Coordinates of C-alpha atoms in Angstrom, one line a residue:
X1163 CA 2.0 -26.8 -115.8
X1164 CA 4.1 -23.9 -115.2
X1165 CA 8.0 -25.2 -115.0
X1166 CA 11.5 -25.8 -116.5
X1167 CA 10.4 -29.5 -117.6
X1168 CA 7.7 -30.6 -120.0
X1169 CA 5.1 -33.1 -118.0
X1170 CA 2.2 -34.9 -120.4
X1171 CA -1.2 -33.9 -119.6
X1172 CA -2.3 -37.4 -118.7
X1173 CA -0.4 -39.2 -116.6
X1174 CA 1.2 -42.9 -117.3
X1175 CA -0.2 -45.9 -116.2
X1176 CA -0.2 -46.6 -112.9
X1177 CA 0.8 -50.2 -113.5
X1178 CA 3.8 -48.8 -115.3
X1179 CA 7.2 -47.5 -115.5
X1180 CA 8.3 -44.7 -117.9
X1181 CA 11.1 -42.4 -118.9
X1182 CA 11.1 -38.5 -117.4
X1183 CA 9.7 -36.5 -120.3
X1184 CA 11.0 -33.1 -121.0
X1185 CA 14.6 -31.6 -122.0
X1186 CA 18.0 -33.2 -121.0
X1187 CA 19.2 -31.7 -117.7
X1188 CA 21.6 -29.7 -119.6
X1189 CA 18.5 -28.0 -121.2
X1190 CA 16.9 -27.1 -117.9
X1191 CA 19.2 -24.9 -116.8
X1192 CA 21.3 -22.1 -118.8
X1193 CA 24.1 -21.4 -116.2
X1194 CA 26.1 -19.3 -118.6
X1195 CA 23.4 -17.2 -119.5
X1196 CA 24.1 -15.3 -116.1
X1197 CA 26.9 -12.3 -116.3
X1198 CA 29.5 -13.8 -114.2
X1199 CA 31.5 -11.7 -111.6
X1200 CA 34.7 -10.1 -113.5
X1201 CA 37.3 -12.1 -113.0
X1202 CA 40.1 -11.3 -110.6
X1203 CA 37.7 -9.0 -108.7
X1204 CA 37.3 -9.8 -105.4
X1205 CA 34.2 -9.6 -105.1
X1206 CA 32.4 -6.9 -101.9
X1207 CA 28.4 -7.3 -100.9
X1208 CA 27.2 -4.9 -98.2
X1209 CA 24.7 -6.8 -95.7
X1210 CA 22.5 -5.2 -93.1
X1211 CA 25.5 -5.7 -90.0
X1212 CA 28.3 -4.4 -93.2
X1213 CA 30.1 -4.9 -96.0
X1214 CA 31.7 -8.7 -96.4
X1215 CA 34.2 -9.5 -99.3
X1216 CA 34.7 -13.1 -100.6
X1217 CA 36.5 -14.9 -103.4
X1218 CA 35.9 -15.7 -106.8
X1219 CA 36.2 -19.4 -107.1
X1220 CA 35.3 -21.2 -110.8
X1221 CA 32.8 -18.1 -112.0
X1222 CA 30.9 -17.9 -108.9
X1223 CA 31.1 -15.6 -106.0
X1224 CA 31.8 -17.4 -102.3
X1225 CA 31.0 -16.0 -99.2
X1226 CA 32.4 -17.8 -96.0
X1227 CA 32.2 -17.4 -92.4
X1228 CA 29.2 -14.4 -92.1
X1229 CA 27.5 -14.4 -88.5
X1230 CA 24.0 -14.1 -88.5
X1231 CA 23.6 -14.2 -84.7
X1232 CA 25.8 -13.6 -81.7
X1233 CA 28.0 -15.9 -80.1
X1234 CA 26.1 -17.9 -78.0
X1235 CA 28.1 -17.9 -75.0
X1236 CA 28.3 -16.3 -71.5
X1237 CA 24.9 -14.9 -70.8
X1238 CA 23.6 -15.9 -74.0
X1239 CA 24.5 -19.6 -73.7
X1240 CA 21.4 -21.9 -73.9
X1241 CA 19.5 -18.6 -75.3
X1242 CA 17.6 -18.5 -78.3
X1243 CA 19.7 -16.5 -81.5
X1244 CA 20.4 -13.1 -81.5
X1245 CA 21.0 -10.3 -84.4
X1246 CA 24.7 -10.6 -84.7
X1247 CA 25.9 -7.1 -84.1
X1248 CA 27.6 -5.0 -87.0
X1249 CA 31.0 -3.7 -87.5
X1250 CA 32.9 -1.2 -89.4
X1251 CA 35.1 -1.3 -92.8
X1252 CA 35.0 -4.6 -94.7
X1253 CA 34.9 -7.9 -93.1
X1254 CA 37.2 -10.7 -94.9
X1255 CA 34.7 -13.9 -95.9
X1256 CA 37.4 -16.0 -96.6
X1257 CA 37.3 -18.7 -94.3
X1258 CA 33.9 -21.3 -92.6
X1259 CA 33.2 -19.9 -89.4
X1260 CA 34.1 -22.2 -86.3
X1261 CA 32.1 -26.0 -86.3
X1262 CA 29.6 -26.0 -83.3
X1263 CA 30.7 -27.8 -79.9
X1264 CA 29.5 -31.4 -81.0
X1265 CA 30.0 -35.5 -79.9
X1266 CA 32.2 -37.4 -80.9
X1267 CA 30.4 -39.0 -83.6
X1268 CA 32.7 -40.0 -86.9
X1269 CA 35.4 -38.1 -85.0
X1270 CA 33.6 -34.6 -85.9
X1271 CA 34.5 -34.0 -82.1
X1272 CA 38.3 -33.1 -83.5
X1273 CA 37.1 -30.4 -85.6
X1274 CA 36.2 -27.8 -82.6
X1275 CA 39.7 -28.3 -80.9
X1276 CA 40.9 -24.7 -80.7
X1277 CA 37.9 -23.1 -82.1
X1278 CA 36.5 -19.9 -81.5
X1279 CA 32.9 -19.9 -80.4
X1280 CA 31.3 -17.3 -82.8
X1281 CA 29.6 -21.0 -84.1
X1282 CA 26.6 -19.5 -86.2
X1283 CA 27.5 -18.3 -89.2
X1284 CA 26.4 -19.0 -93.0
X1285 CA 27.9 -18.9 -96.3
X1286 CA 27.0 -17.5 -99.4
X1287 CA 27.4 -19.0 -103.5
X1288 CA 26.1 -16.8 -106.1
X1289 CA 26.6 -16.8 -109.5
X1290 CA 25.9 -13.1 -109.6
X1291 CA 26.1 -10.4 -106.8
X1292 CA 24.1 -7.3 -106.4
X1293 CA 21.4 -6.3 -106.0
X1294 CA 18.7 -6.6 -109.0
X1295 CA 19.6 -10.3 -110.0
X1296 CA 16.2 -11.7 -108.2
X1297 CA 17.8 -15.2 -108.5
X1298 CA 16.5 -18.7 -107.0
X1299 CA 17.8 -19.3 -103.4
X1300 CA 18.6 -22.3 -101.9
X1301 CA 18.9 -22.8 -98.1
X1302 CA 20.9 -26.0 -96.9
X1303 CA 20.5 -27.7 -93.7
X1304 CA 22.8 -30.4 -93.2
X1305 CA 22.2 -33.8 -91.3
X1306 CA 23.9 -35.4 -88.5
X1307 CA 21.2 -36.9 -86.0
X1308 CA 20.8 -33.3 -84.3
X1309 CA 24.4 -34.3 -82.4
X1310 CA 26.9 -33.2 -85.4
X1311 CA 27.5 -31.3 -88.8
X1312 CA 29.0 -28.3 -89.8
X1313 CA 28.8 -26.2 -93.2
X1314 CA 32.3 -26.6 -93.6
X1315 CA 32.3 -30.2 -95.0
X1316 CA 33.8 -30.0 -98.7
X1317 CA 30.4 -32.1 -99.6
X1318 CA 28.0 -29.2 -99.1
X1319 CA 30.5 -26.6 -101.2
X1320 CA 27.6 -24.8 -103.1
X1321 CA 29.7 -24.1 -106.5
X1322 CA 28.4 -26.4 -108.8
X1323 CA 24.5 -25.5 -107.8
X1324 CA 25.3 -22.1 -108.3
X1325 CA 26.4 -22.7 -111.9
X1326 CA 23.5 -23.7 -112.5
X1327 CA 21.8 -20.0 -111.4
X1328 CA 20.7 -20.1 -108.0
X1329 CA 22.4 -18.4 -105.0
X1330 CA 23.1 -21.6 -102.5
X1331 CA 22.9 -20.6 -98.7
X1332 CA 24.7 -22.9 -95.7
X1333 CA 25.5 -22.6 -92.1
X1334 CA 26.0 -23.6 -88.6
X1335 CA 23.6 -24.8 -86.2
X1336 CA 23.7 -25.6 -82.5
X1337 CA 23.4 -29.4 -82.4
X1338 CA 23.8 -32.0 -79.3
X1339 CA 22.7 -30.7 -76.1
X1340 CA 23.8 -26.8 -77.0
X1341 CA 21.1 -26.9 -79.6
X1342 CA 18.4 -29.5 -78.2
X1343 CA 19.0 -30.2 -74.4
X1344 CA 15.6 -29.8 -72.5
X1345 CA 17.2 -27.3 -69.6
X1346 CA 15.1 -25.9 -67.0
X1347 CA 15.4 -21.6 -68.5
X1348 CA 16.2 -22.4 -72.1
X1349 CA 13.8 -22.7 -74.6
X1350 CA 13.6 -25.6 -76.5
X1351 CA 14.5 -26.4 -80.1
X1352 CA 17.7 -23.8 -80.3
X1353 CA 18.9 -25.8 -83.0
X1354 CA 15.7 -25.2 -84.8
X1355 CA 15.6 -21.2 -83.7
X1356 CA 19.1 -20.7 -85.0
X1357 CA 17.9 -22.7 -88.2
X1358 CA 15.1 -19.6 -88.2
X1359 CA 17.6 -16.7 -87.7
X1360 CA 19.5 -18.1 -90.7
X1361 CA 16.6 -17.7 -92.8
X1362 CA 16.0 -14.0 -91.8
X1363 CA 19.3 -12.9 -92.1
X1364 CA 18.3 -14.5 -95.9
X1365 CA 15.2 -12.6 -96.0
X1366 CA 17.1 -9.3 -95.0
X1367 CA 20.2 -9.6 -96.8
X1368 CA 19.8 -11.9 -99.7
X1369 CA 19.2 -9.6 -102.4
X1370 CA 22.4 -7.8 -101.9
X1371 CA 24.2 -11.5 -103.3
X1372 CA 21.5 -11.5 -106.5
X1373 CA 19.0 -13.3 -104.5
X1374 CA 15.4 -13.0 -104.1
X1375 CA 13.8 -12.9 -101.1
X1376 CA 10.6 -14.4 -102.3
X1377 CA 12.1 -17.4 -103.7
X1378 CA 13.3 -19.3 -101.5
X1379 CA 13.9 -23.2 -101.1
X1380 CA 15.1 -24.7 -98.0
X1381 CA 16.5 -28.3 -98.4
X1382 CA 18.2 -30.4 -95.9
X1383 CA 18.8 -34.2 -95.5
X1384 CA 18.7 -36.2 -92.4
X1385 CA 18.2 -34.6 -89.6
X1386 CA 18.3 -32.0 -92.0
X1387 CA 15.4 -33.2 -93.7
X1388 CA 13.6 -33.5 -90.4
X1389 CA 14.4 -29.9 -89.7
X1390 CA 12.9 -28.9 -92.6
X1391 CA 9.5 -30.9 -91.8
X1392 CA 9.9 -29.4 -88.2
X1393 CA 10.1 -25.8 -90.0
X1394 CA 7.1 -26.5 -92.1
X1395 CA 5.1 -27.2 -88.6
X1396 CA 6.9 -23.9 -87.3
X1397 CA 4.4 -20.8 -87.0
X1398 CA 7.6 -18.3 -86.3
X1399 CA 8.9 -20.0 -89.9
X1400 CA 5.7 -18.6 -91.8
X1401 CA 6.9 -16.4 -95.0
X1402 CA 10.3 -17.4 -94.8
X1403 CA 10.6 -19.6 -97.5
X1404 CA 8.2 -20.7 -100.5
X1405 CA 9.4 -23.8 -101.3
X1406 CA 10.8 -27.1 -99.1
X1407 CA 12.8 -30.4 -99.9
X1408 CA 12.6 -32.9 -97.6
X1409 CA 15.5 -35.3 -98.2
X1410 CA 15.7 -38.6 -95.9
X1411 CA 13.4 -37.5 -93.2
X1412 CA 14.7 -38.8 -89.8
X1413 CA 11.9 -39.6 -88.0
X1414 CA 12.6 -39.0 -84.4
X1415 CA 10.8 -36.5 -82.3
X1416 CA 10.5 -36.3 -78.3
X1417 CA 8.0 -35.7 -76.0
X1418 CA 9.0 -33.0 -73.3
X1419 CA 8.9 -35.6 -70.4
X1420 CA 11.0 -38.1 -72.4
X1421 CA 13.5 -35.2 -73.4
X1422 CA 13.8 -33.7 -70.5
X1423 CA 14.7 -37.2 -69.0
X1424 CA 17.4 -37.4 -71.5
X1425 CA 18.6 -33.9 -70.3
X1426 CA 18.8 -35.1 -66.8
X1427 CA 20.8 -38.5 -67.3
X1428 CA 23.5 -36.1 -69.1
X1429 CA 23.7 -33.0 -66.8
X1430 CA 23.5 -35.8 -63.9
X1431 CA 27.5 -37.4 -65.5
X1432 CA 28.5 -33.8 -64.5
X1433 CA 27.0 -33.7 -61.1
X1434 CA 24.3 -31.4 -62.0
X1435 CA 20.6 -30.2 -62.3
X1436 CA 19.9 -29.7 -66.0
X1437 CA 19.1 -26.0 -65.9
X1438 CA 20.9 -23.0 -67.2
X1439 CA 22.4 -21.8 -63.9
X1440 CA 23.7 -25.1 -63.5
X1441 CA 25.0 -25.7 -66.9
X1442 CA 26.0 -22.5 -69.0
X1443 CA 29.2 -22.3 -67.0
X1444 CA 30.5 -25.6 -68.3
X1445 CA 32.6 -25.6 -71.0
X1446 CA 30.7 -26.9 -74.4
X1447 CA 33.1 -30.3 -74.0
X1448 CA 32.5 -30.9 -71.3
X1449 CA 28.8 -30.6 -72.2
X1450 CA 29.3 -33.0 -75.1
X1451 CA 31.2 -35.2 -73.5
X1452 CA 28.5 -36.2 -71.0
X1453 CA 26.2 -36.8 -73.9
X1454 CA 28.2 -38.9 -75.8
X1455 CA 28.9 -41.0 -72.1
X1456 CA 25.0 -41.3 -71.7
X1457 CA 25.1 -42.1 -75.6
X1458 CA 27.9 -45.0 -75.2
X1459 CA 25.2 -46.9 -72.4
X1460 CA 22.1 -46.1 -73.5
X1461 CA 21.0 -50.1 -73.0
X1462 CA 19.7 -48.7 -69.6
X1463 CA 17.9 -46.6 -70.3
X1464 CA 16.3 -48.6 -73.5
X1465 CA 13.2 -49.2 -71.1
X1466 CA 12.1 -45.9 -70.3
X1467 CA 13.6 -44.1 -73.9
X1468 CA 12.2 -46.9 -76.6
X1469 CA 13.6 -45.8 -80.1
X1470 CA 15.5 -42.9 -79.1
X1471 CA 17.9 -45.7 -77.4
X1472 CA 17.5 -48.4 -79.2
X1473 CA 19.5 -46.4 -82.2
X1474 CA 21.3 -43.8 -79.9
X1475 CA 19.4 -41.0 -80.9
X1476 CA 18.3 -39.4 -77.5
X1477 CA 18.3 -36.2 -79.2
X1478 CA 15.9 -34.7 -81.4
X1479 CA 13.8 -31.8 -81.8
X1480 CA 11.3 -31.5 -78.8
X1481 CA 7.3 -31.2 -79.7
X1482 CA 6.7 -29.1 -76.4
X1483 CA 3.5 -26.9 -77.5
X1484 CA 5.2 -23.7 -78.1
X1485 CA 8.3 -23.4 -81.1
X1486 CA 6.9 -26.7 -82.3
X1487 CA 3.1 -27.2 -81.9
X1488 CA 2.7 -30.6 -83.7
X1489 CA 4.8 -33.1 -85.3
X1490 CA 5.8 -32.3 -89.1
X1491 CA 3.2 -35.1 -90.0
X1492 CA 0.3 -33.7 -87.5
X1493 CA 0.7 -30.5 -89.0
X1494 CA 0.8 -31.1 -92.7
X1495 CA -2.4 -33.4 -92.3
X1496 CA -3.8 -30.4 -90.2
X1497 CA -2.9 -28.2 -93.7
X1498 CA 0.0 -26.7 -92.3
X1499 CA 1.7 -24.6 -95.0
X1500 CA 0.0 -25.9 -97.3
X1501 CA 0.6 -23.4 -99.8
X1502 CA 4.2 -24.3 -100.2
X1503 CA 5.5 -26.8 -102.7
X1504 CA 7.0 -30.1 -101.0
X1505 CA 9.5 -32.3 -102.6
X1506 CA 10.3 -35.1 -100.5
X1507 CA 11.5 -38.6 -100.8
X1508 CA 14.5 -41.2 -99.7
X1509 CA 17.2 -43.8 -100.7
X1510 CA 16.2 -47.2 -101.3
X1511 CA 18.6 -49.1 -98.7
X1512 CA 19.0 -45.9 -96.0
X1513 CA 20.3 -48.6 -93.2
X1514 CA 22.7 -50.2 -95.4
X1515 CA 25.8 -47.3 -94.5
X1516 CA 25.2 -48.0 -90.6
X1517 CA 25.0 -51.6 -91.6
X1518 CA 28.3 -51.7 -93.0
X1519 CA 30.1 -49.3 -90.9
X1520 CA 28.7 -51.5 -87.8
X1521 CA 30.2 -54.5 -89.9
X1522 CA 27.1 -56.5 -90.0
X1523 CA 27.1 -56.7 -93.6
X1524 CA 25.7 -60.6 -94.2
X1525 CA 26.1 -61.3 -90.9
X1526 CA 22.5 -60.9 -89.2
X1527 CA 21.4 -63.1 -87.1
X1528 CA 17.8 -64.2 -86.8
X1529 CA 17.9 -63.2 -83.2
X1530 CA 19.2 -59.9 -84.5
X1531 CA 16.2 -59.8 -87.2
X1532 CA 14.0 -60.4 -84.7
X1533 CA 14.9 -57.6 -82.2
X1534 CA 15.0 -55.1 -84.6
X1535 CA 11.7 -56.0 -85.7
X1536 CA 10.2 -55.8 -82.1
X1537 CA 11.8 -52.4 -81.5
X1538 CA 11.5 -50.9 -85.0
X1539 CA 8.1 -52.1 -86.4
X1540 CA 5.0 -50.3 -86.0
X1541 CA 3.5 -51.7 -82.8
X1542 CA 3.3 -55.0 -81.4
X1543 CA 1.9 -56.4 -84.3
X1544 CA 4.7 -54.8 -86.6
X1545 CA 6.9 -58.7 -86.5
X1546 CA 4.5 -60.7 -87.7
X1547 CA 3.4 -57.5 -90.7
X1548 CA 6.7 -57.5 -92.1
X1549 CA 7.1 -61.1 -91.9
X1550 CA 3.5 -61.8 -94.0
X1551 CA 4.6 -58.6 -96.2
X1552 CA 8.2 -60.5 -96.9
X1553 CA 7.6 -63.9 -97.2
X1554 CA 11.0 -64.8 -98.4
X1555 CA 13.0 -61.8 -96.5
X1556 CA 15.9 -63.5 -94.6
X1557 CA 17.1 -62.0 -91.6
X1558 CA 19.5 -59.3 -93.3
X1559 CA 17.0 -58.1 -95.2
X1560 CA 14.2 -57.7 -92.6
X1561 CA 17.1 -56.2 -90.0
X1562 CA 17.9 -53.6 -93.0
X1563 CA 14.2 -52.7 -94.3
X1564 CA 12.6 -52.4 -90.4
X1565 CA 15.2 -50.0 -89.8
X1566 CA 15.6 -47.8 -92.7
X1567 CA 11.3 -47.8 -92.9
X1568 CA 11.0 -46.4 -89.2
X1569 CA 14.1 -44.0 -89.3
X1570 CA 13.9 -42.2 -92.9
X1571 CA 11.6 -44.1 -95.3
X1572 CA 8.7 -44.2 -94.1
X1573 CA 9.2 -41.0 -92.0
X1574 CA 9.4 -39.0 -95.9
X1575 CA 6.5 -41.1 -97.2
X1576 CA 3.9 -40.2 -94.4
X1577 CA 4.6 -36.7 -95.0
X1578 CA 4.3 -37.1 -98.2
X1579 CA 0.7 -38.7 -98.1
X1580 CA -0.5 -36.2 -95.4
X1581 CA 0.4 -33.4 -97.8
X1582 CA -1.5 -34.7 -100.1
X1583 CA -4.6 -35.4 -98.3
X1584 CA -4.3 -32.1 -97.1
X1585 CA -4.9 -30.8 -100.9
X1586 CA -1.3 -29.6 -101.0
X1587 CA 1.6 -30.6 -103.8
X1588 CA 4.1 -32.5 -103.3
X1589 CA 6.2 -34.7 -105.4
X1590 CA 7.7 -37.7 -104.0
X1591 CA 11.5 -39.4 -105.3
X1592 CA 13.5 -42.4 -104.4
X1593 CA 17.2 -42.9 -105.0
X1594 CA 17.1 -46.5 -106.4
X1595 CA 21.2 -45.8 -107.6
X1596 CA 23.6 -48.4 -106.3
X1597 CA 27.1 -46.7 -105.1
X1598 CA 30.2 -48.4 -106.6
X1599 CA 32.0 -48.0 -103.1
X1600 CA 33.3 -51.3 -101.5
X1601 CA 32.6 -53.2 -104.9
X1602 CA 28.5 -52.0 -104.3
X1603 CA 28.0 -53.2 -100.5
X1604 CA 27.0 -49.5 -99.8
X1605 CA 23.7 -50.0 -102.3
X1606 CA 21.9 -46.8 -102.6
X1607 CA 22.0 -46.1 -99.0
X1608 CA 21.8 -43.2 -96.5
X1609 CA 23.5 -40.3 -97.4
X1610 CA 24.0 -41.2 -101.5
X1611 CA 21.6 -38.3 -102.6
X1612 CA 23.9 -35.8 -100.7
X1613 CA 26.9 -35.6 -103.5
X1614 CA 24.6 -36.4 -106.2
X1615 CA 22.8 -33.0 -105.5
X1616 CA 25.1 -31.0 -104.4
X1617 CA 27.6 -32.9 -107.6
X1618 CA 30.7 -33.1 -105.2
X1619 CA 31.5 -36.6 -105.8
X1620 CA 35.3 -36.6 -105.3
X1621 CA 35.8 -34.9 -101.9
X1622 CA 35.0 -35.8 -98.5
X1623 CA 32.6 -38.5 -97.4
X1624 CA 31.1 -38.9 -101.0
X1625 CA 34.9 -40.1 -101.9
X1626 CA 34.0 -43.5 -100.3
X1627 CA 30.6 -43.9 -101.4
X1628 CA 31.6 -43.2 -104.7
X1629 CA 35.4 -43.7 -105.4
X1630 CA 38.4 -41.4 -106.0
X1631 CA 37.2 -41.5 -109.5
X1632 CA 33.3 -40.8 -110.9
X1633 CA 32.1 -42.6 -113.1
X1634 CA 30.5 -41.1 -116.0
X1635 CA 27.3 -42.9 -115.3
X1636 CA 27.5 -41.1 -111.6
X1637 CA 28.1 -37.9 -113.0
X1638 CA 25.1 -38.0 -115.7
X1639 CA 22.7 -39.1 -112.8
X1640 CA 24.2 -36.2 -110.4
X1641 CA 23.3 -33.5 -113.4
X1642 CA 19.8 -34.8 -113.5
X1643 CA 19.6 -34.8 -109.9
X1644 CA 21.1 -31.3 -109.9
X1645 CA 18.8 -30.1 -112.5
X1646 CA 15.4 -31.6 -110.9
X1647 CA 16.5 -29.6 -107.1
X1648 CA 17.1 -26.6 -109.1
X1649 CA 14.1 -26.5 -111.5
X1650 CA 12.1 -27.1 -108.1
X1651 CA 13.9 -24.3 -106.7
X1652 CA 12.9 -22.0 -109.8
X1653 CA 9.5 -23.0 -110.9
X1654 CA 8.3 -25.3 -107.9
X1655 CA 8.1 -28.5 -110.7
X1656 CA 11.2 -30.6 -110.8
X1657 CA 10.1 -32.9 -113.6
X1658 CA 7.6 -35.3 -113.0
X1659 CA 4.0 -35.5 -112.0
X1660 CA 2.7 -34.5 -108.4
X1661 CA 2.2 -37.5 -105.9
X1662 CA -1.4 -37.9 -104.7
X1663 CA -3.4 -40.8 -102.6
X1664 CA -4.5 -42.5 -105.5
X1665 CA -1.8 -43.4 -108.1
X1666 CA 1.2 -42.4 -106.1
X1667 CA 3.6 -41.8 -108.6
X1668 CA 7.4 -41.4 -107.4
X1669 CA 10.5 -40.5 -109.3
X1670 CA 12.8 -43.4 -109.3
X1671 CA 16.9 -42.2 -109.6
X1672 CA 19.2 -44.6 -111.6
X1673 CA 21.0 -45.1 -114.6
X1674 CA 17.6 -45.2 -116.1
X1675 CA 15.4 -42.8 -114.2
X1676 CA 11.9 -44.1 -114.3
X1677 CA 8.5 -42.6 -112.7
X1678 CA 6.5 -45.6 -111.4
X1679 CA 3.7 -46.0 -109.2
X1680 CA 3.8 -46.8 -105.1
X1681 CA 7.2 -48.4 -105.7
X1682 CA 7.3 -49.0 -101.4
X1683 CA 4.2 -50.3 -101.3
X1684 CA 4.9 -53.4 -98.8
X1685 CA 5.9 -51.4 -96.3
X1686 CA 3.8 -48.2 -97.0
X1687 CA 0.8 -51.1 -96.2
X1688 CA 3.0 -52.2 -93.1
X1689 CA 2.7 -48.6 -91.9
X1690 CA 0.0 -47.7 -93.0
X1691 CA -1.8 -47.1 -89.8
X1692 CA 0.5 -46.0 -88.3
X1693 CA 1.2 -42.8 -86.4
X1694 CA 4.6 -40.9 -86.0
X1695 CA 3.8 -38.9 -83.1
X1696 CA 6.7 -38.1 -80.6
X1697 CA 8.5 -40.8 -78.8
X1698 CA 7.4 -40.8 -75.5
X1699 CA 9.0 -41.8 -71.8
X1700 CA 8.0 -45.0 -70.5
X1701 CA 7.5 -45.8 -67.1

């Protein structure tokens, strides 16, 4: 098997648990192998629109702030991406580019007072710039329910991947109702199209920064996660990427009518039509503002929008027929790039964040439980599966397992399976690593994997999940982690065996990483007839 990591021929018992073989994580990798850029130099890479010159932060060069489409503004608001134009001399990439225009979600809204709208930019981490390199790249696409996120949060700083000799790639996309409103002249799934241009300004210019063109990895989490199942079902995608990483898929995707429903409750708070003569004229706030007003009552609209209101997520990509054919799981079971490697997988407790930050932490009610489990479960027969499947679940735990199975879990573990009926490889993982945050109350919930990966455990978000001060047990499992992305990245194999319909072996994450067989399988039988298809509007 062609890879970093060592795999046995045979595969374990199915009916057991064992250690990863292969090297040590430190053994996978051979960062300072790579010819570092001299130090002091600033370093200058010419791209396709011109020259760009970034830092040199901790041996590896950084490239902020460099548009790969136009502004989308004025007559170009609501449009899908276009080629950012060139310029003369050298452009300082010193700084992120602007955030989006975004809710007001974890107070992200803050973030775009006083910004500039030249929103779409990426930024660049290479251990080695210039052409002739022919490093790994990997393309990150950062979560936030489709309504916030930005490159510039400290957690996705790409240094420490770099390191580790792959060029790391982030950037803006539009999100909320810039990037996903249903508008009568738009076309659908901006956020997804800008996601596209991103990856051919990659293709074009990569290889200036020590990339390779051919090998590239997109990886996201989230709604990042389901962006990257949405690009897999993506015709225009095709060729743009060789290998995908699936982290936390959210689950949610609309039918037109139920979007464009959605569209029309927001422009309605405004006094308008949604359409693009109606709407590009007011100011991106504004915009936002109206969907975060529909957002803050969606109980009226719980009838006619099901799951996108039940969890206030009345925006997601839009499975209209055209940029998106068929939902991610339609399309993989259809053999939809098949031909492209597929890592996906989730945290064990995914609700458990939104649990505590909604301070329900041990406090469920069975009347709670049993809501959820009407709303969330697969069909009306989905109560009475998970309580047969959990015998002795109390309400807490059946509130926090319905939820984190139909948002992310389950979500990642149908794609998974429909790859693999389809013939193609995929290996599955599950973050099983309890956060010390809040004395463990966080468990190993939504959004855990993030810093692991990306080993920024000290700085932003991750600060809470983890404490001011990593443990050395947290840092051991973030090297693993950071070795299995980037040995996927490089050789498509990140350590363990392939998942398939019959054993269904997943990679465990811990203190003691273990590969053990159909470690969900309660609720993969719950959902196991089950079909994600879009979420429709009711009458």
């Amino acid at each position: 098997m062609n890879g970093a990591v060592s795999v046995p021929p045979d595969p374990p018992d199915p009916s057991e648990s064992r250690e990863p073989s292969g090297p040590a994580p430190e053994a996978r990798t051979a960062p300072e192998a790579r010819t570092a850029p001299e130090v002091g130099a600033a370093p200058e890479v010419r791209t396709a629109a011109g020259a760009v010159r970034g830092s040199l932060e901790a041996g590896v060069a950084v490239f902020r702030g460099i548009p790969f489409a136009e502004a989308p503004v004025g007559e170009l608001r609501f449009a899908a991406p276009r080629a950012a134009p060139g310029w003369d001399g050298v452009r300082p990439a010193l700084s992120y580019g602007p955030p989006p225009p975004q809710g007001g979600h974890f107070g992200m809204e803050a973030l775009c007072q006083g910004a500039t709208d030249d929103w779409l930019t990426l930024n660049v981490w290479t251990p080695e710039p210039g052409p002739g390199a022919g490093l790994p790249v990997m393309v990150w696409i950062q979560g936030g329910a489709y309504t916030i996120g930005t490159s510039a949060l400290p957690e996705y700083d790409g240094g420490r991947l770099a390191r580790a000799g792959v060029v790391v790639v982030t950037f803006n996309y539009r999100v909320g109702l810039e990037g996903f409103g249903q508008f009568t002249g738009a076309p659908a799934n901006r956020g997804l199209l800008d996601q596209i241009a991103a990856l051919e300004w990659v293709r074009e210019n990569i290889r200036a920064f020590g990339g390779a063109p051919d090998r590239v990895t997109v990886f996201g989490q989230s709604a990042g996660g389901g962006s990257v199942a949405a690009l897999l079902a993506m015709p225009r995608a095709a060729g743009l990427f060789g290998r995908a990483v699936a982290q936390s898929v959210q689950g949610t995707f609309l039918s037109p009518e139920l979007a464009a429903d959605v569209a029309t409750a927001c422009a309605a708070e405004l006094g308008l039509k949604p359409t693009v003569s109606d709407l590009r004229t007011v100011a991106p706030a504004r915009l936002s503002a109206a969907g975060d007003t529909v957002g803050a009552a969606l109980d009226r609209h719980a009838r006619r929008w099901g799951v996108a209101a039940h969890r206030s997520l009345p925006v997601a990509p839009v499975v209209e027929g055209d940029t998106l054919p068929a939902t991610p799981w339609q399309a993989l079971a259809g053999g939809a790039a098949r031909g492209i490697p597929l890592l996906v997988g989730h945290t064990r407790d995914e609700q458990r964040l939104f649990t505590v930050i909604d301070g329900l932490l041990g406090q469920v009610t069975p009347e709670q439980a049993a809501t959820a489990l009407r709303d969330f479960g697969p069909g009306p027969d989905g109560p009475r599966r998970y309580r047969a499947g959990c015998p002795a679940a109390g309400p807490d735990e059946l509130y926090e397992r319905v939820h984190s199975d139909r948002l992310f879990r389950m979500p990642s573990l149908h794609l998974a399976e429909a790859r693999a009926a389809a013939g193609g490889r995929v290996h599955v993982y599950e973050l099983t690593w309890r956060a010390p945050g809040l004395d463990g109350a966080f468990g190993a919930c939504h959004g855990l994997d993030v810093p692991l990966v990306f080993g920024n455990l000290d700085r932003g978000q991750p600060a809470v999940l983890i404490g001011d001060q990593p443990s050395p047990e947290a840092a051991a499992l973030s090297a693993r982690m950071r070795a299995a992305w980037t040995a996927f990245a490089t050789h498509g194999d990140p350590g363990w065996p392939a998942y398939d319909t019959g054993r269904r072996l997943v990679q465990l994450f811990d203190v003691r990483p273990a590969v053990t067989a159909d470690p969900e399988r309660t609720s993969r039988l719950i959902w196991q007839d089950h079909t994600f298809s879009p979420i429709a509007l009711r009458p």
